[in-house]
Every structure is written in structure tokens, then in C-alpha cells.
Short mmCIF file of N, CA and C in Angstrom, two decimals:
data_model
loop_
_atom_site.label_atom_id
_atom_site.label_comp_id
_atom_site.label_asym_id
_atom_site.label_seq_id
_atom_site.Cartn_x
_atom_site.Cartn_y
_atom_site.Cartn_z
N MET X 1 -6.16 -26.54 -32.13
CA MET X 1 -6.26 -25.42 -31.21
C MET X 1 -4.87 -24.84 -30.99
N LYS X 2 -4.72 -23.53 -31.16
CA LYS X 2 -3.47 -22.83 -30.96
C LYS X 2 -3.46 -22.29 -29.53
N THR X 3 -2.40 -22.60 -28.77
CA THR X 3 -2.31 -22.16 -27.38
C THR X 3 -1.01 -21.40 -27.17
N SER X 4 -1.11 -20.33 -26.40
CA SER X 4 0.05 -19.54 -26.04
C SER X 4 -0.02 -19.25 -24.55
N ASN X 5 1.12 -19.21 -23.88
CA ASN X 5 1.18 -18.87 -22.46
C ASN X 5 1.85 -17.52 -22.32
N TYR X 6 1.31 -16.68 -21.45
CA TYR X 6 1.86 -15.35 -21.23
C TYR X 6 1.65 -14.96 -19.77
N LYS X 7 2.76 -14.81 -19.05
CA LYS X 7 2.73 -14.38 -17.64
C LYS X 7 1.75 -15.19 -16.80
N GLY X 8 1.72 -16.50 -17.01
CA GLY X 8 0.88 -17.38 -16.21
C GLY X 8 -0.52 -17.59 -16.76
N PHE X 9 -0.91 -16.83 -17.76
CA PHE X 9 -2.22 -16.98 -18.38
C PHE X 9 -2.10 -17.82 -19.64
N GLU X 10 -3.20 -18.44 -20.04
CA GLU X 10 -3.24 -19.19 -21.29
C GLU X 10 -4.10 -18.42 -22.28
N LEU X 11 -3.64 -18.36 -23.52
CA LEU X 11 -4.42 -17.78 -24.62
C LEU X 11 -4.70 -18.92 -25.58
N ASP X 12 -5.94 -19.36 -25.65
CA ASP X 12 -6.34 -20.50 -26.49
C ASP X 12 -7.23 -20.02 -27.63
N TRP X 13 -6.91 -20.45 -28.84
CA TRP X 13 -7.72 -20.11 -30.01
C TRP X 13 -9.02 -20.89 -29.97
N VAL X 14 -10.14 -20.18 -30.09
CA VAL X 14 -11.47 -20.80 -30.12
C VAL X 14 -11.97 -20.69 -31.56
N GLU X 15 -11.88 -21.80 -32.27
CA GLU X 15 -12.19 -21.81 -33.71
C GLU X 15 -13.61 -21.34 -34.02
N GLU X 16 -14.59 -21.85 -33.29
CA GLU X 16 -15.98 -21.51 -33.62
C GLU X 16 -16.31 -20.03 -33.39
N LYS X 17 -15.57 -19.36 -32.51
CA LYS X 17 -15.82 -17.93 -32.27
C LYS X 17 -14.79 -17.04 -32.95
N GLN X 18 -13.71 -17.65 -33.46
CA GLN X 18 -12.63 -16.91 -34.11
C GLN X 18 -12.03 -15.86 -33.17
N VAL X 19 -11.81 -16.24 -31.91
CA VAL X 19 -11.20 -15.37 -30.90
C VAL X 19 -10.26 -16.20 -30.04
N PHE X 20 -9.45 -15.49 -29.26
CA PHE X 20 -8.61 -16.15 -28.27
C PHE X 20 -9.29 -16.05 -26.91
N ALA X 21 -9.33 -17.15 -26.22
CA ALA X 21 -9.88 -17.18 -24.86
C ALA X 21 -8.72 -17.02 -23.89
N ILE X 22 -8.85 -16.08 -22.97
CA ILE X 22 -7.85 -15.91 -21.91
C ILE X 22 -8.34 -16.69 -20.70
N SER X 23 -7.46 -17.53 -20.15
CA SER X 23 -7.82 -18.27 -18.94
C SER X 23 -6.64 -18.29 -17.99
N LEU X 24 -6.95 -18.51 -16.75
CA LEU X 24 -5.94 -18.61 -15.69
C LEU X 24 -6.21 -19.88 -14.92
N GLU X 25 -5.27 -20.80 -14.98
CA GLU X 25 -5.40 -22.11 -14.33
C GLU X 25 -6.73 -22.77 -14.67
N GLY X 26 -7.12 -22.68 -15.94
CA GLY X 26 -8.33 -23.35 -16.41
C GLY X 26 -9.61 -22.55 -16.25
N ASP X 27 -9.57 -21.44 -15.53
CA ASP X 27 -10.77 -20.61 -15.36
C ASP X 27 -10.79 -19.52 -16.43
N HIS X 28 -11.90 -19.47 -17.17
CA HIS X 28 -12.06 -18.50 -18.26
C HIS X 28 -12.09 -17.08 -17.70
N VAL X 29 -11.35 -16.18 -18.36
CA VAL X 29 -11.31 -14.78 -17.95
C VAL X 29 -12.00 -13.88 -18.98
N SER X 30 -11.62 -14.03 -20.26
CA SER X 30 -12.16 -13.15 -21.28
C SER X 30 -11.88 -13.71 -22.67
N HIS X 31 -12.41 -13.01 -23.68
CA HIS X 31 -12.11 -13.30 -25.09
C HIS X 31 -11.49 -12.07 -25.72
N VAL X 32 -10.51 -12.27 -26.60
CA VAL X 32 -9.88 -11.16 -27.32
C VAL X 32 -9.66 -11.58 -28.77
N PRO X 33 -9.63 -10.61 -29.69
CA PRO X 33 -9.48 -10.98 -31.10
C PRO X 33 -8.06 -11.38 -31.50
N THR X 34 -7.03 -10.86 -30.79
CA THR X 34 -5.64 -11.19 -31.16
C THR X 34 -4.82 -11.49 -29.92
N ILE X 35 -3.71 -12.18 -30.12
CA ILE X 35 -2.80 -12.47 -29.01
C ILE X 35 -2.24 -11.17 -28.44
N GLU X 36 -1.92 -10.20 -29.31
CA GLU X 36 -1.35 -8.94 -28.85
C GLU X 36 -2.30 -8.21 -27.90
N ILE X 37 -3.56 -8.18 -28.24
CA ILE X 37 -4.55 -7.55 -27.35
C ILE X 37 -4.66 -8.35 -26.05
N GLY X 38 -4.63 -9.66 -26.14
CA GLY X 38 -4.65 -10.50 -24.95
C GLY X 38 -3.48 -10.22 -24.03
N GLU X 39 -2.28 -10.07 -24.62
CA GLU X 39 -1.09 -9.76 -23.81
C GLU X 39 -1.22 -8.40 -23.14
N LYS X 40 -1.79 -7.42 -23.86
CA LYS X 40 -2.00 -6.10 -23.25
C LYS X 40 -2.99 -6.18 -22.09
N CYS X 41 -4.04 -6.97 -22.26
CA CYS X 41 -5.01 -7.17 -21.17
C CYS X 41 -4.35 -7.81 -19.95
N ILE X 42 -3.50 -8.80 -20.20
CA ILE X 42 -2.80 -9.48 -19.11
C ILE X 42 -1.83 -8.53 -18.43
N ASP X 43 -1.10 -7.72 -19.22
CA ASP X 43 -0.19 -6.72 -18.64
C ASP X 43 -0.97 -5.75 -17.75
N PHE X 44 -2.13 -5.30 -18.23
CA PHE X 44 -2.96 -4.39 -17.44
C PHE X 44 -3.38 -5.06 -16.13
N TYR X 45 -3.79 -6.32 -16.21
CA TYR X 45 -4.20 -7.05 -15.01
C TYR X 45 -3.06 -7.09 -13.99
N HIS X 46 -1.85 -7.40 -14.46
CA HIS X 46 -0.70 -7.47 -13.55
C HIS X 46 -0.42 -6.10 -12.92
N GLU X 47 -0.45 -5.05 -13.74
CA GLU X 47 -0.19 -3.71 -13.21
C GLU X 47 -1.27 -3.29 -12.21
N ALA X 48 -2.51 -3.55 -12.54
CA ALA X 48 -3.61 -3.20 -11.63
C ALA X 48 -3.52 -4.00 -10.33
N SER X 49 -3.13 -5.26 -10.43
CA SER X 49 -2.98 -6.09 -9.22
C SER X 49 -1.87 -5.54 -8.33
N ASP X 50 -0.75 -5.11 -8.94
CA ASP X 50 0.34 -4.52 -8.16
C ASP X 50 -0.11 -3.27 -7.43
N VAL X 51 -0.84 -2.40 -8.13
CA VAL X 51 -1.33 -1.17 -7.52
C VAL X 51 -2.29 -1.49 -6.39
N SER X 52 -3.20 -2.42 -6.63
CA SER X 52 -4.18 -2.81 -5.61
C SER X 52 -3.49 -3.39 -4.38
N PHE X 53 -2.49 -4.24 -4.59
CA PHE X 53 -1.76 -4.83 -3.47
C PHE X 53 -1.05 -3.75 -2.67
N ASN X 54 -0.40 -2.81 -3.35
CA ASN X 54 0.31 -1.74 -2.65
C ASN X 54 -0.65 -0.85 -1.86
N LEU X 55 -1.80 -0.54 -2.44
CA LEU X 55 -2.80 0.25 -1.72
C LEU X 55 -3.30 -0.49 -0.49
N HIS X 56 -3.57 -1.78 -0.64
CA HIS X 56 -4.04 -2.58 0.49
C HIS X 56 -2.99 -2.58 1.60
N ARG X 57 -1.72 -2.75 1.23
CA ARG X 57 -0.65 -2.77 2.22
C ARG X 57 -0.54 -1.43 2.95
N LYS X 58 -0.65 -0.32 2.20
CA LYS X 58 -0.58 1.01 2.82
C LYS X 58 -1.76 1.24 3.76
N ARG X 59 -2.96 0.82 3.35
CA ARG X 59 -4.13 0.99 4.21
C ARG X 59 -4.02 0.15 5.47
N ALA X 60 -3.51 -1.07 5.33
CA ALA X 60 -3.35 -1.94 6.49
C ALA X 60 -2.34 -1.35 7.46
N GLU X 61 -1.24 -0.81 6.94
CA GLU X 61 -0.23 -0.19 7.80
C GLU X 61 -0.80 1.05 8.48
N ALA X 62 -1.59 1.84 7.76
CA ALA X 62 -2.21 3.02 8.36
C ALA X 62 -3.16 2.61 9.48
N ALA X 63 -3.90 1.53 9.28
CA ALA X 63 -4.82 1.04 10.32
C ALA X 63 -4.04 0.55 11.54
N ARG X 64 -2.92 -0.16 11.30
CA ARG X 64 -2.09 -0.62 12.43
C ARG X 64 -1.51 0.57 13.18
N GLN X 65 -1.07 1.61 12.44
CA GLN X 65 -0.51 2.79 13.08
C GLN X 65 -1.57 3.51 13.91
N ALA X 66 -2.78 3.61 13.38
CA ALA X 66 -3.87 4.24 14.13
C ALA X 66 -4.18 3.44 15.39
N GLU X 67 -4.13 2.12 15.30
CA GLU X 67 -4.37 1.27 16.46
C GLU X 67 -3.29 1.50 17.52
N ARG X 68 -2.02 1.63 17.07
CA ARG X 68 -0.93 1.90 18.02
C ARG X 68 -1.10 3.27 18.65
N ASP X 69 -1.47 4.27 17.83
CA ASP X 69 -1.63 5.63 18.33
C ASP X 69 -2.76 5.75 19.35
N ASN X 70 -3.79 4.93 19.19
CA ASN X 70 -4.96 5.00 20.07
C ASN X 70 -4.95 3.94 21.17
N ALA X 71 -3.82 3.30 21.39
CA ALA X 71 -3.75 2.20 22.36
C ALA X 71 -3.96 2.67 23.79
N GLY X 72 -3.60 3.90 24.09
CA GLY X 72 -3.78 4.41 25.44
C GLY X 72 -2.72 3.90 26.40
N PRO X 73 -2.88 4.18 27.70
CA PRO X 73 -1.89 3.76 28.69
C PRO X 73 -1.94 2.24 28.91
N GLU X 74 -0.83 1.73 29.41
CA GLU X 74 -0.74 0.28 29.64
C GLU X 74 -1.66 -0.13 30.79
N PRO X 75 -2.57 -1.08 30.53
CA PRO X 75 -3.44 -1.58 31.60
C PRO X 75 -2.69 -2.58 32.49
N GLU X 76 -3.37 -3.02 33.53
CA GLU X 76 -2.80 -4.01 34.45
C GLU X 76 -2.50 -5.30 33.69
N LEU X 77 -1.32 -5.88 33.94
CA LEU X 77 -0.86 -7.07 33.22
C LEU X 77 -1.69 -8.31 33.54
N ALA X 78 -1.97 -8.52 34.83
CA ALA X 78 -2.63 -9.77 35.21
C ALA X 78 -3.69 -9.55 36.27
N THR X 79 -4.66 -10.45 36.26
CA THR X 79 -5.68 -10.50 37.29
C THR X 79 -5.69 -11.91 37.83
N GLU X 80 -5.44 -12.05 39.13
CA GLU X 80 -5.40 -13.36 39.78
C GLU X 80 -4.44 -14.32 39.08
N GLY X 81 -3.28 -13.79 38.66
CA GLY X 81 -2.24 -14.62 38.05
C GLY X 81 -2.48 -14.99 36.60
N LYS X 82 -3.55 -14.52 36.01
CA LYS X 82 -3.85 -14.82 34.60
C LYS X 82 -3.74 -13.53 33.79
N PRO X 83 -3.37 -13.65 32.51
CA PRO X 83 -3.26 -12.44 31.68
C PRO X 83 -4.58 -11.68 31.61
N ASN X 84 -4.48 -10.38 31.78
CA ASN X 84 -5.64 -9.50 31.68
C ASN X 84 -5.96 -9.29 30.19
N VAL X 85 -7.19 -9.49 29.81
CA VAL X 85 -7.61 -9.34 28.41
C VAL X 85 -7.28 -7.94 27.89
N ALA X 86 -7.51 -6.93 28.70
CA ALA X 86 -7.24 -5.55 28.28
C ALA X 86 -5.76 -5.36 27.99
N TRP X 87 -4.87 -5.98 28.81
CA TRP X 87 -3.44 -5.87 28.56
C TRP X 87 -3.05 -6.57 27.26
N VAL X 88 -3.60 -7.75 27.03
CA VAL X 88 -3.30 -8.50 25.80
C VAL X 88 -3.71 -7.68 24.58
N LYS X 89 -4.90 -7.09 24.62
CA LYS X 89 -5.36 -6.25 23.50
C LYS X 89 -4.47 -5.02 23.33
N TRP X 90 -4.09 -4.41 24.45
CA TRP X 90 -3.22 -3.24 24.41
C TRP X 90 -1.87 -3.60 23.81
N TYR X 91 -1.28 -4.70 24.28
CA TYR X 91 0.04 -5.12 23.79
C TYR X 91 -0.02 -5.44 22.30
N ARG X 92 -1.08 -6.08 21.89
CA ARG X 92 -1.26 -6.41 20.47
C ARG X 92 -1.32 -5.13 19.64
N ALA X 93 -2.02 -4.12 20.15
CA ALA X 93 -2.16 -2.86 19.42
C ALA X 93 -0.82 -2.14 19.28
N ILE X 94 -0.04 -2.07 20.36
CA ILE X 94 1.21 -1.31 20.28
C ILE X 94 2.32 -2.07 19.57
N SER X 95 2.30 -3.39 19.63
CA SER X 95 3.39 -4.16 19.03
C SER X 95 3.11 -4.56 17.59
N GLY X 96 1.83 -4.63 17.22
CA GLY X 96 1.47 -5.07 15.88
C GLY X 96 1.52 -6.58 15.71
N CYS X 97 1.69 -7.32 16.80
CA CYS X 97 1.76 -8.78 16.71
C CYS X 97 0.35 -9.37 16.72
N GLY X 98 0.29 -10.66 16.56
CA GLY X 98 -0.99 -11.36 16.59
C GLY X 98 -1.48 -11.59 18.01
N LEU X 99 -2.70 -12.05 18.13
CA LEU X 99 -3.31 -12.29 19.43
C LEU X 99 -2.55 -13.34 20.23
N ARG X 100 -2.17 -14.43 19.58
CA ARG X 100 -1.43 -15.50 20.27
C ARG X 100 -0.10 -14.98 20.81
N GLU X 101 0.63 -14.21 19.99
CA GLU X 101 1.92 -13.67 20.45
C GLU X 101 1.73 -12.73 21.62
N ALA X 102 0.69 -11.92 21.60
CA ALA X 102 0.43 -11.00 22.71
C ALA X 102 0.10 -11.77 23.98
N TYR X 103 -0.70 -12.81 23.86
CA TYR X 103 -1.04 -13.64 25.02
C TYR X 103 0.22 -14.31 25.58
N GLU X 104 1.06 -14.85 24.68
CA GLU X 104 2.30 -15.50 25.12
C GLU X 104 3.24 -14.50 25.79
N ALA X 105 3.28 -13.26 25.30
CA ALA X 105 4.10 -12.23 25.93
C ALA X 105 3.59 -11.95 27.34
N ALA X 106 2.28 -11.93 27.51
CA ALA X 106 1.70 -11.71 28.85
C ALA X 106 2.08 -12.85 29.78
N VAL X 107 1.94 -14.08 29.33
CA VAL X 107 2.28 -15.24 30.16
C VAL X 107 3.76 -15.19 30.54
N LEU X 108 4.62 -14.84 29.59
CA LEU X 108 6.06 -14.76 29.87
C LEU X 108 6.34 -13.68 30.91
N ARG X 109 5.74 -12.52 30.77
CA ARG X 109 5.97 -11.44 31.74
C ARG X 109 5.45 -11.80 33.12
N ILE X 110 4.32 -12.48 33.17
CA ILE X 110 3.78 -12.90 34.46
C ILE X 110 4.72 -13.90 35.12
N SER X 111 5.27 -14.82 34.34
CA SER X 111 6.17 -15.84 34.91
C SER X 111 7.49 -15.23 35.37
N GLN X 112 7.89 -14.12 34.78
CA GLN X 112 9.15 -13.47 35.15
C GLN X 112 8.98 -12.49 36.30
N ALA X 113 7.74 -12.19 36.65
CA ALA X 113 7.49 -11.20 37.71
C ALA X 113 7.70 -11.81 39.08
#
């Protein structure tokens, strides 16, 4: 069996089919007649993955920006000494942080008041 590695993929010669099998970490992806075509397929996969990742990142940032833009006025920080859920959600929206960080920010502000 003839094996070649290219950009993290394996190209293995399959004698009975007279083709190269493309696999990634042992999972079969496709068959191609030559190593050159296999390398072009792998290059395309990498380029498409980069484009997809960049689009996902842009969409996620646009969603975060829309959330910040629509956050509205700051609600009351605390109710009976405990963080107000509306304030935690509001702070999370405007800061872009996670829920835990927003809750901790509320607790810190309450303790400093």
C-alpha cells in the first residue's frame, strides 16, 4: 500500500479499486484517481474551510453588534441585594462577555455600592 500525507490528510492507494483514498485521522473522505487530484481536493477543502470560518466569524460579530445596539437603557442593578436578571442580560449584551462574567460584574458592583 502506497501512502502519502498532505496537509494533515492521508492519501492511501487502494489496489483493488486502483484509486487513492483520502482520509482524515482514519475517517474516509473520498476516492481520487491520482495524488495530484487528491492534493487539489485537499487544497479546496482548506480554502473552503477558511472562507466558511471567516463568514461565521463575521456573522457572529454582526449578531453581537446587533445585540449591543438593541440592548436599550440600563435596567436596575439589583433587587433585594441580588443581581437583577435584566441587568445581567443587559450587561452581557453591551459588553459581549459571557453570562458568568456578567453575573460576576453585577455581584462586584453590588458589593462596591
